[in-house]
Short mmCIF file of C-alpha atoms and ligand atoms in Angstrom, two decimals:
data_model
loop_
_atom_site.label_atom_id
_atom_site.label_comp_id
_atom_site.label_asym_id
_atom_site.label_seq_id
_atom_site.Cartn_x
_atom_site.Cartn_y
_atom_site.Cartn_z
CA MET A 1 -12.51 7.70 0.94
CA ILE A 2 -11.28 11.28 0.53
CA ARG A 3 -9.30 10.19 -2.50
CA ALA A 4 -12.19 8.55 -4.28
CA ILE A 5 -14.63 11.32 -3.44
CA LEU A 6 -12.18 13.98 -4.61
CA CYS A 7 -11.45 12.20 -7.86
CA SER A 8 -15.03 11.22 -8.62
CA ALA A 9 -16.45 14.55 -7.44
CA VAL A 10 -14.13 16.30 -9.84
CA ALA A 11 -15.34 14.06 -12.60
CA VAL A 12 -19.04 14.43 -11.77
CA LEU A 13 -18.84 18.20 -11.24
CA CYS A 14 -16.86 18.86 -14.37
CA LEU A 15 -18.45 16.31 -16.57
CA GLY A 16 -21.97 16.05 -15.18
CA LEU A 17 -21.30 12.38 -15.06
CA THR A 18 -23.86 9.97 -13.84
CA SER A 19 -22.63 7.17 -15.98
CA PHE A 20 -20.73 5.42 -13.20
CA ASP A 21 -22.17 1.96 -13.04
CA ALA A 22 -20.91 1.39 -9.53
CA ASP A 23 -24.25 -0.22 -8.76
CA ALA A 24 -24.06 -2.48 -11.78
CA LYS A 25 -25.30 -5.98 -11.02
CA TYR A 26 -22.46 -7.68 -9.20
CA THR A 27 -21.32 -10.89 -10.85
CA PRO A 28 -18.66 -12.74 -8.84
CA THR A 29 -15.42 -13.01 -10.73
CA THR A 30 -14.65 -16.38 -9.22
CA GLN A 31 -16.55 -19.14 -7.44
CA GLU A 32 -13.79 -19.10 -4.79
CA SER A 33 -14.92 -19.96 -1.24
CA PRO A 34 -13.79 -17.80 1.71
CA ALA A 35 -11.46 -20.65 2.72
CA GLN A 36 -9.94 -20.80 -0.78
CA LYS A 37 -9.46 -17.01 -0.80
CA ALA A 38 -7.89 -17.17 2.67
CA ALA A 39 -5.44 -19.80 1.42
CA ARG A 40 -4.56 -17.72 -1.67
CA LEU A 41 -4.03 -14.56 0.42
CA ARG A 42 -2.33 -16.29 3.37
CA TRP A 43 1.20 -15.03 2.57
CA TRP A 44 -0.09 -11.50 1.92
CA SER A 45 -2.22 -11.37 5.07
CA ASP A 46 0.55 -12.87 7.23
CA ALA A 47 3.03 -10.32 5.84
CA ARG A 48 1.25 -7.33 7.42
CA PHE A 49 3.98 -4.86 6.30
CA GLY A 50 5.16 -3.89 2.80
CA LEU A 51 7.15 -1.24 0.94
CA PHE A 52 5.40 0.94 -1.66
CA ILE A 53 7.71 2.57 -4.24
CA HIS A 54 6.68 5.47 -6.51
CA TRP A 55 9.32 5.91 -9.22
CA GLY A 56 8.96 7.43 -12.69
CA LEU A 57 9.84 10.37 -14.92
CA TYR A 58 8.26 12.68 -12.29
CA SER A 59 11.31 11.84 -10.14
CA VAL A 60 13.44 13.98 -12.49
CA PRO A 61 11.87 17.41 -11.69
CA ALA A 62 11.53 16.16 -8.09
CA GLY A 63 8.42 18.22 -7.50
CA GLU A 64 9.92 21.53 -8.59
CA TRP A 65 9.38 23.72 -11.65
CA ASN A 66 9.78 27.42 -12.41
CA GLY A 67 10.20 28.26 -8.74
CA ARG A 68 7.22 26.15 -7.72
CA THR A 69 7.81 23.28 -5.29
CA GLY A 70 5.65 20.76 -3.42
CA MET A 71 4.73 18.65 -6.44
CA ALA A 72 5.60 15.02 -7.23
CA GLU A 73 3.95 12.31 -9.35
CA TRP A 74 1.05 14.65 -10.26
CA PHE A 75 3.52 17.06 -11.94
CA MET A 76 1.88 16.61 -15.38
CA ASP A 77 -1.52 17.57 -14.01
CA GLU A 78 -0.33 20.40 -11.77
CA THR A 79 1.87 22.10 -14.39
CA MET A 80 -0.03 21.10 -17.56
CA MET A 81 3.41 20.94 -19.21
CA PRO A 82 3.01 20.02 -22.91
CA LEU A 83 3.53 16.29 -23.49
CA ALA A 84 6.52 16.80 -25.80
CA GLN A 85 8.25 18.89 -23.13
CA TYR A 86 7.48 16.38 -20.34
CA GLU A 87 8.76 13.52 -22.50
CA ARG A 88 12.18 15.21 -22.50
CA PHE A 89 12.59 14.30 -18.81
CA ALA A 90 13.25 10.77 -20.12
CA ALA A 91 16.60 11.91 -21.50
CA GLN A 92 17.57 12.92 -17.92
CA PHE A 93 16.40 9.68 -16.29
CA ASN A 94 19.58 7.66 -15.77
CA PRO A 95 19.46 5.90 -12.37
CA THR A 96 23.12 4.82 -12.34
CA GLN A 97 22.96 4.56 -8.52
CA TYR A 98 20.02 2.11 -8.66
CA ASP A 99 20.90 -0.98 -6.64
CA PRO A 100 17.92 -3.36 -6.37
CA ASP A 101 19.64 -5.49 -3.73
CA ALA A 102 20.25 -2.38 -1.61
CA TRP A 103 16.58 -1.33 -1.92
CA VAL A 104 15.46 -4.83 -0.94
CA ARG A 105 17.86 -4.83 2.03
CA ILE A 106 16.31 -1.57 3.24
CA ALA A 107 12.85 -3.11 3.03
CA LYS A 108 13.89 -6.40 4.63
CA ASP A 109 15.82 -4.68 7.43
CA ALA A 110 12.69 -2.63 8.14
CA GLY A 111 10.75 -5.84 8.69
CA MET A 112 8.81 -5.58 5.43
CA LYS A 113 7.75 -8.77 3.66
CA TYR A 114 6.70 -7.48 0.24
CA ILE A 115 7.38 -4.67 -2.23
CA VAL A 116 4.92 -2.94 -4.61
CA ILE A 117 6.52 -0.65 -7.21
CA THR A 118 4.91 1.60 -9.83
CA SER A 119 5.22 -0.11 -13.21
CA LYS A 120 3.24 2.71 -14.90
CA HIS A 121 1.78 5.68 -13.03
CA HIS A 122 -0.74 8.19 -14.43
CA GLU A 123 2.13 9.72 -16.49
CA GLY A 124 1.93 6.67 -18.75
CA PHE A 125 5.68 5.96 -18.72
CA ALA A 126 6.48 2.23 -18.52
CA MET A 127 9.31 1.25 -16.17
CA TRP A 128 10.04 -1.90 -18.13
CA ASP A 129 10.84 -2.66 -21.80
CA THR A 130 7.27 -3.20 -22.91
CA GLN A 131 6.36 -4.06 -26.51
CA ALA A 132 3.09 -2.15 -26.14
CA THR A 133 4.65 1.32 -26.35
CA ASP A 134 8.08 2.82 -26.91
CA TYR A 135 7.27 5.33 -24.14
CA ASN A 136 9.31 3.23 -21.76
CA ILE A 137 12.54 3.26 -19.81
CA ALA A 138 14.45 0.99 -22.19
CA LYS A 139 13.64 2.93 -25.35
CA ARG A 140 13.59 6.54 -24.08
CA THR A 141 16.24 6.89 -21.38
CA PRO A 142 20.08 6.73 -21.31
CA TYR A 143 19.63 3.91 -18.74
CA GLY A 144 18.32 1.78 -21.60
CA LYS A 145 16.78 -1.09 -19.64
CA GLY A 146 13.91 -1.97 -17.34
CA VAL A 147 14.11 -1.73 -13.55
CA LEU A 148 11.28 -4.05 -12.47
CA LYS A 149 12.66 -7.53 -13.17
CA PRO A 150 15.97 -6.85 -11.34
CA LEU A 151 13.97 -5.70 -8.31
CA ALA A 152 11.68 -8.74 -8.47
CA GLU A 153 14.72 -11.05 -8.60
CA ALA A 154 16.45 -9.20 -5.75
CA ALA A 155 13.29 -9.40 -3.65
CA ARG A 156 12.99 -13.13 -4.15
CA ARG A 157 16.69 -13.68 -3.38
CA ALA A 158 15.97 -12.04 -0.03
CA GLY A 159 12.76 -13.98 0.57
CA LEU A 160 10.42 -11.04 -0.07
CA HIS A 161 7.34 -10.99 -2.33
CA PHE A 162 7.11 -8.65 -5.34
CA GLY A 163 4.12 -6.72 -6.70
CA THR A 164 3.40 -3.99 -9.22
CA TYR A 165 1.25 -0.85 -9.20
CA TYR A 166 -0.50 -0.05 -12.50
CA SER A 167 -2.53 3.06 -13.33
CA ILE A 168 -5.68 2.58 -15.44
CA MET A 169 -5.81 6.31 -16.20
CA ASP A 170 -3.00 7.34 -18.59
CA TRP A 171 -2.27 11.03 -19.11
CA HIS A 172 0.08 10.33 -22.06
CA HIS A 173 -1.88 7.79 -24.10
CA PRO A 174 -3.59 9.14 -27.26
CA SER A 175 -6.84 7.38 -26.33
CA GLN A 176 -7.42 9.85 -23.49
CA HIS A 177 -7.53 13.56 -22.87
CA GLY A 178 -8.10 15.75 -19.85
CA ALA A 179 -11.74 16.27 -18.98
CA GLN A 180 -11.21 19.68 -17.46
CA GLN A 181 -9.62 22.91 -18.49
CA ASN A 182 -6.07 23.06 -17.06
CA HIS A 183 -6.09 19.56 -15.63
CA ARG A 184 -5.29 16.14 -17.01
CA ASN A 185 -7.18 14.40 -14.24
CA PRO A 186 -9.59 12.78 -14.78
CA THR A 187 -9.19 11.69 -18.39
CA LEU A 188 -12.00 11.20 -20.88
CA MET A 189 -11.71 8.32 -23.32
CA HIS A 190 -12.10 8.70 -27.08
CA PRO A 191 -14.81 5.99 -27.26
CA GLU A 192 -13.50 4.51 -30.51
CA LEU A 193 -10.08 4.00 -28.90
CA LYS A 194 -11.13 2.32 -25.64
CA ALA A 195 -10.93 -1.25 -26.96
CA GLN A 196 -7.40 -0.63 -28.25
CA TYR A 197 -6.30 0.93 -24.97
CA VAL A 198 -7.74 -1.93 -22.89
CA ALA A 199 -5.99 -4.40 -25.19
CA GLU A 200 -2.70 -2.55 -24.63
CA MET A 201 -3.31 -2.59 -20.87
CA LYS A 202 -3.87 -6.35 -20.98
CA ALA A 203 -0.74 -6.87 -23.09
CA GLU A 204 1.35 -4.84 -20.64
CA LEU A 205 -0.09 -6.64 -17.62
CA LYS A 206 0.63 -9.99 -19.29
CA GLU A 207 4.23 -8.87 -19.78
CA LEU A 208 4.49 -7.87 -16.11
CA ILE A 209 3.26 -11.31 -15.06
CA GLU A 210 5.51 -13.15 -17.51
CA GLN A 211 8.65 -11.02 -16.97
CA THR A 212 8.50 -10.34 -13.22
CA ASP A 213 6.02 -12.98 -11.97
CA THR A 214 4.36 -10.14 -10.10
CA GLU A 215 2.29 -11.51 -7.20
CA ILE A 216 0.20 -8.38 -6.59
CA LEU A 217 -1.50 -6.12 -9.10
CA TRP A 218 -2.10 -2.82 -7.34
CA PHE A 219 -4.45 -0.90 -9.64
CA ASP A 220 -5.04 2.83 -9.36
CA GLY A 221 -6.50 5.68 -11.43
CA GLU A 222 -9.77 3.75 -11.69
CA TRP A 223 -12.00 6.77 -10.99
CA VAL A 224 -12.35 7.76 -14.66
CA ASN A 225 -15.89 7.61 -16.02
CA TRP A 226 -14.93 5.33 -18.93
CA TRP A 227 -13.67 2.48 -16.66
CA THR A 228 -16.66 0.52 -15.35
CA VAL A 229 -17.21 -2.17 -12.74
CA ALA A 230 -17.79 -4.56 -15.63
CA ASP A 231 -14.37 -3.58 -17.06
CA GLY A 232 -12.84 -4.30 -13.66
CA GLN A 233 -14.53 -7.67 -13.40
CA ASP A 234 -13.38 -8.54 -16.91
CA MET A 235 -9.82 -7.56 -15.96
CA VAL A 236 -9.93 -9.76 -12.84
CA ARG A 237 -11.10 -12.73 -14.90
CA TYR A 238 -8.34 -12.04 -17.46
CA LEU A 239 -5.61 -11.86 -14.81
CA ARG A 240 -6.84 -14.90 -12.90
CA ALA A 241 -6.67 -16.89 -16.12
CA LEU A 242 -3.02 -15.82 -16.52
CA LYS A 243 -2.01 -16.28 -12.87
CA PRO A 244 -4.72 -17.89 -10.69
CA ASP A 245 -3.12 -16.99 -7.36
CA ILE A 246 -2.40 -13.36 -8.14
CA VAL A 247 -3.57 -10.84 -5.49
CA ILE A 248 -5.50 -7.85 -6.86
CA ASN A 249 -6.58 -4.72 -4.98
CA ASN A 250 -10.11 -3.33 -5.15
CA ARG A 251 -9.10 -0.34 -7.31
CA VAL A 252 -9.36 -2.66 -10.33
CA ALA A 253 -12.92 -1.33 -10.40
CA TYR A 254 -14.39 2.11 -9.80
CA LEU A 255 -14.55 3.04 -6.14
CA ARG A 256 -16.92 5.21 -4.23
CA ASN A 257 -14.66 4.69 -1.21
CA ASP A 258 -11.41 2.94 -0.52
CA MET A 259 -13.17 -0.05 1.00
CA GLU A 260 -15.61 -0.29 -1.96
CA GLY A 261 -16.94 -3.75 -2.36
CA MET A 262 -15.08 -5.06 0.65
CA ASP A 263 -17.67 -3.62 3.00
CA ARG A 264 -20.65 -4.50 0.83
CA GLY A 265 -19.92 -8.15 0.14
CA THR A 266 -19.50 -7.38 -3.56
CA PRO A 267 -15.76 -7.19 -3.91
CA VAL A 268 -14.09 -6.71 -7.25
CA GLY A 269 -10.51 -7.55 -6.34
CA ASP A 270 -9.17 -8.98 -3.11
CA PHE A 271 -8.52 -6.20 -0.65
CA GLY A 272 -9.61 -2.70 0.31
CA THR A 273 -7.20 0.24 0.07
CA PRO A 274 -7.68 2.99 2.67
CA GLU A 275 -5.18 5.68 1.71
CA GLN A 276 -3.33 8.03 4.10
CA GLN A 277 -5.68 6.87 6.84
CA ILE A 278 -6.34 4.01 9.26
CA PRO A 279 -9.97 2.86 9.51
CA PRO A 280 -11.49 3.43 12.98
CA ALA A 281 -12.09 -0.32 13.35
CA GLY A 282 -11.42 -3.58 11.54
CA PHE A 283 -13.88 -5.28 9.19
CA GLY A 284 -13.94 -8.87 10.46
CA PRO A 285 -11.85 -11.94 9.63
CA ASP A 286 -12.82 -12.40 5.95
CA VAL A 287 -12.31 -8.77 4.87
CA TYR A 288 -8.78 -7.99 3.67
CA TRP A 289 -7.46 -4.45 3.60
CA GLU A 290 -4.25 -2.47 3.47
CA SER A 291 -3.61 1.12 4.54
CA CYS A 292 -1.15 2.80 2.17
CA MET A 293 0.72 5.87 3.36
CA THR A 294 3.53 8.20 2.43
CA LEU A 295 6.54 8.60 4.75
CA ASN A 296 6.51 12.36 4.12
CA ASP A 297 3.69 14.16 2.26
CA HIS A 298 4.35 12.90 -1.26
CA TRP A 299 4.33 9.54 -3.06
CA GLY A 300 6.88 10.45 -5.73
CA TYR A 301 10.21 12.10 -4.89
CA SER A 302 9.64 15.75 -3.89
CA ARG A 303 12.97 17.34 -3.02
CA ALA A 304 11.57 20.09 -0.81
CA ASP A 305 9.30 17.81 1.25
CA GLN A 306 11.02 17.23 4.59
CA ASN A 307 7.82 16.60 6.55
CA TRP A 308 8.75 13.05 7.53
CA LYS A 309 6.77 10.82 9.87
CA SER A 310 8.72 9.91 13.01
CA PRO A 311 9.74 6.30 13.72
CA GLN A 312 7.11 6.40 16.49
CA ASP A 313 4.44 7.40 13.95
CA VAL A 314 5.43 4.48 11.71
CA VAL A 315 5.59 1.84 14.44
CA ARG A 316 2.36 2.90 16.14
CA ASN A 317 0.57 3.08 12.74
CA LEU A 318 1.76 -0.46 12.01
CA ILE A 319 0.55 -1.68 15.40
CA ASP A 320 -2.82 0.11 15.11
CA ILE A 321 -3.39 -1.31 11.62
CA ALA A 322 -2.40 -4.87 12.66
CA SER A 323 -4.65 -4.58 15.73
CA LYS A 324 -7.53 -4.06 13.28
CA GLY A 325 -6.48 -6.91 10.99
CA GLY A 326 -4.95 -4.88 8.16
CA ASN A 327 -1.68 -4.50 6.26
CA TYR A 328 0.52 -1.39 6.18
CA LEU A 329 1.99 -0.40 2.79
CA LEU A 330 4.49 2.37 3.51
CA ASN A 331 5.86 4.41 0.61
CA VAL A 332 9.23 5.75 -0.50
CA GLY A 333 9.87 7.96 -3.55
CA PRO A 334 13.36 7.30 -4.92
CA THR A 335 15.37 9.98 -6.77
CA ALA A 336 15.94 9.94 -10.54
CA GLN A 337 19.48 8.75 -9.73
CA GLY A 338 18.06 5.62 -8.06
CA ARG A 339 18.53 6.48 -4.39
CA ILE A 340 15.96 6.14 -1.62
CA PRO A 341 16.15 9.40 0.38
CA GLU A 342 18.33 9.05 3.50
CA ALA A 343 15.60 10.46 5.76
CA ALA A 344 13.33 7.63 4.61
CA VAL A 345 16.02 5.02 5.17
CA GLU A 346 16.63 6.29 8.71
CA ARG A 347 12.94 5.85 9.60
CA LEU A 348 12.77 2.42 8.04
CA ASP A 349 15.93 1.38 9.93
CA ALA A 350 14.40 2.51 13.22
CA THR A 351 11.23 0.56 12.42
CA GLY A 352 13.34 -2.50 11.72
CA ARG A 353 15.03 -2.25 15.12
CA TRP A 354 11.58 -2.38 16.76
CA MET A 355 10.44 -5.22 14.49
CA ARG A 356 13.47 -7.38 15.28
CA VAL A 357 12.36 -7.48 18.92
CA ASN A 358 8.59 -7.37 18.47
CA GLY A 359 7.78 -8.60 14.96
CA GLU A 360 6.06 -11.78 16.18
CA SER A 361 3.29 -9.50 17.56
CA ILE A 362 2.61 -8.24 14.02
CA TYR A 363 3.29 -11.05 11.51
CA ALA A 364 0.50 -13.60 10.91
CA THR A 365 -1.60 -12.10 13.70
CA GLN A 366 -5.33 -11.53 13.81
CA ALA A 367 -7.13 -8.42 14.96
CA SER A 368 -7.50 -7.56 18.63
CA PRO A 369 -10.23 -9.49 20.51
CA PHE A 370 -11.20 -6.25 22.28
CA ALA A 371 -14.03 -4.24 20.77
CA HIS A 372 -12.18 -0.93 21.25
CA ALA A 373 -8.64 0.35 21.45
CA LEU A 374 -7.29 -0.21 24.95
CA PRO A 375 -6.64 2.95 26.99
CA TRP A 376 -2.90 2.27 27.15
CA GLY A 377 -2.32 0.81 23.67
CA ARG A 378 -3.40 -1.93 21.30
CA ALA A 379 -3.57 -5.74 21.05
CA THR A 380 -3.15 -8.48 18.46
CA GLN A 381 -3.52 -12.23 18.78
CA LYS A 382 -2.02 -15.37 17.26
CA SER A 383 -2.61 -19.06 18.07
CA GLY A 384 -4.14 -18.37 21.47
CA ARG A 385 -1.44 -15.89 22.52
CA LEU A 386 -2.36 -12.25 23.14
CA TYR A 387 0.13 -9.47 22.35
CA LEU A 388 -0.36 -6.27 24.31
CA HIS A 389 1.29 -3.20 22.75
CA VAL A 390 1.80 -0.70 25.54
CA PHE A 391 2.18 2.89 24.35
CA ASP A 392 1.51 4.50 27.76
CA TRP A 393 3.51 2.74 30.48
CA PRO A 394 1.59 2.70 33.79
CA ALA A 395 3.20 4.97 36.39
CA ASP A 396 2.20 2.56 39.16
CA GLY A 397 3.56 -0.44 37.27
CA LYS A 398 0.13 -2.08 37.07
CA LEU A 399 -1.35 -2.78 33.64
CA HIS A 400 -5.08 -3.47 33.62
CA VAL A 401 -6.35 -5.84 30.92
CA PRO A 402 -10.15 -6.36 30.61
CA LEU A 403 -9.95 -10.17 30.34
CA ARG A 404 -12.07 -12.89 31.98
CA ASN A 405 -9.41 -15.52 31.34
CA THR A 406 -6.80 -16.64 33.84
CA VAL A 407 -3.22 -16.03 32.72
CA ALA A 408 -0.97 -19.04 32.19
CA HIS A 409 2.17 -16.98 31.46
CA ALA A 410 3.22 -13.47 30.61
CA HIS A 411 6.52 -11.90 29.54
CA LEU A 412 7.85 -8.86 27.73
CA LEU A 413 9.10 -9.70 24.22
CA ALA A 414 12.14 -7.62 25.18
CA ALA A 415 12.73 -9.89 28.21
CA PRO A 416 11.45 -13.36 27.29
CA ASP A 417 13.19 -15.09 30.20
CA THR A 418 11.56 -12.95 32.89
CA PRO A 419 7.97 -13.96 33.65
CA LEU A 420 5.68 -11.13 34.74
CA LYS A 421 3.63 -11.37 37.92
CA THR A 422 -0.09 -11.43 37.22
CA GLY A 423 -3.17 -10.90 39.42
CA ARG A 424 -6.83 -9.96 39.04
CA ASP A 425 -9.23 -7.30 40.16
CA ALA A 426 -12.89 -6.64 39.45
CA ASN A 427 -12.01 -5.37 35.98
CA GLY A 428 -9.94 -8.33 34.87
CA VAL A 429 -6.22 -9.17 34.74
CA VAL A 430 -3.57 -6.99 36.41
CA LEU A 431 0.02 -7.32 35.17
CA GLU A 432 2.90 -6.08 37.33
CA LEU A 433 5.43 -4.32 35.10
CA PRO A 434 9.01 -3.12 35.68
CA ALA A 435 9.44 0.58 36.44
CA GLN A 436 10.94 1.35 33.02
CA ALA A 437 9.30 0.54 29.68
CA PRO A 438 11.78 -1.41 27.51
CA ASP A 439 10.71 0.63 24.47
CA ALA A 440 9.31 4.17 24.69
CA VAL A 441 7.51 3.77 21.35
CA ALA A 442 5.71 0.53 22.20
CA SER A 443 6.61 -2.26 24.63
CA VAL A 444 5.01 -5.60 23.87
CA ILE A 445 3.78 -8.20 26.37
CA ALA A 446 3.05 -11.78 25.31
CA LEU A 447 0.14 -13.12 27.34
CA ASP A 448 -0.78 -16.82 27.27
CA VAL A 449 -4.29 -17.43 28.60
CA SER A 450 -6.25 -20.61 29.17
CA GLY A 451 -9.02 -21.26 26.64
CA PRO A 452 -10.43 -18.86 24.07
CA VAL A 453 -9.86 -15.18 24.86
CA VAL A 454 -12.89 -13.72 26.67
CA PRO A 455 -12.78 -9.91 26.91
CA LEU A 456 -14.59 -8.16 29.76
CA PRO A 457 -16.46 -4.92 29.24
CA GLU A 458 -13.90 -2.12 29.62
CA ALA A 459 -13.81 -0.60 33.10
CA GLN A 460 -15.94 2.54 33.13
O1 FHN B 1 -3.23 9.57 -7.79
C1 FHN B 1 -2.60 8.50 -7.10
C2 FHN B 1 -1.42 8.99 -6.33
O2 FHN B 1 -0.48 9.59 -7.17
C3 FHN B 1 -0.77 7.80 -5.60
O3 FHN B 1 -0.31 6.85 -6.53
C4 FHN B 1 -1.81 7.17 -4.66
C5 FHN B 1 -1.21 5.96 -3.97
O4 FHN B 1 -2.22 5.13 -3.53
N1 FHN B 1 -2.96 6.77 -5.44
C6 FHN B 1 -3.63 7.81 -6.19
C7 FHN B 1 -4.33 8.81 -5.28
O5 FHN B 1 -5.29 8.12 -4.54
#
């Protein structure tokens, strides 16, 4: 929401734009039924947890220039460096330490089920050997070859899914120019060049599908005034014709907020994209969404940024998001040498240790049956089993669960062979827990109840 408002407000303020056709008559891009969409998105929705990767020429300056730090993938906009000078970073981009299998192992060991990597960010530099422009990694860097296909192949060898991020806005392309003094964002389109640029976009996206078999197209940079809802719907139809089961985010069309379309029954694309935030509640079983977040404060590599989320932050975000029926896309920004920062790896490793014990309470689950977050934690559910994620371990060893159901069985995922004693009081089920929580970040209880889960009003 903040993202879209910021980007579109900038555009409207600076350009007096009212030409957004966000209210254009919605024409469905497919006649797909909710059941057919659910089947197409099943693997994505069951995955719940993915790795976002922001990698490009911006990784070379690593967020620093002329004594200034704290930048990253918006370097071109924040410095307004002349294009010819920025292009020279390509000569320094030589990721000799890039090991796709090692990156995939980091993701897999963290419990992640899919990877989404920037194929082309706003900088306009293609991370594969595209025929559409020579402004690409194979033609302009000493590395001399693309990095996407090797990662896609490594992901599939490890049983992970592979997707690609693609920016509609392109700060390098001659069809566009900055709309504001001293900023490249948002771009304005030279009207006579739009058709050519869209054709190049489609050619590049076709290459990505054909060369990497990308399963997700994660669009971004859609807030420009020259990209309309109709353009987004046309792009969805084009991509579906190329790869009918491809998963597309809602940023394929202009957004007024990161859940645009998803919350109005007029989706363009398949899932909503709250960014750097977790919605206060879920959106119901047929609304798909994914919270994307940085591990520190930047998407691209920013050498000086050591403000890392803790493993507890990551695990509890993942639980909170899953308890609302969403996916968590957590980002790393590799260095120009091809390394994922060690501080990021440490946090992903810690997350993986939690997932190896408790992952069944996240994967292929549905949102909590309780209307609100529970006072001591969160819940998810799967095939009649309730998973209780306890953040705050009860000092008296009694966990109160506002449930009408009787409990058939309960155990800690960390101690599956030790049934928990259960009882009831006026406010529902009471579970008797051991004195020590098995995991200080979140301990998970599997609760099998008879019949459909019937929550009770929370105790006042
Ligand atoms: O401007 C981009 C930003 O660099 C980053 O790629 C994020 C990730 O979702 N998307 C845009 C900001 O909303």
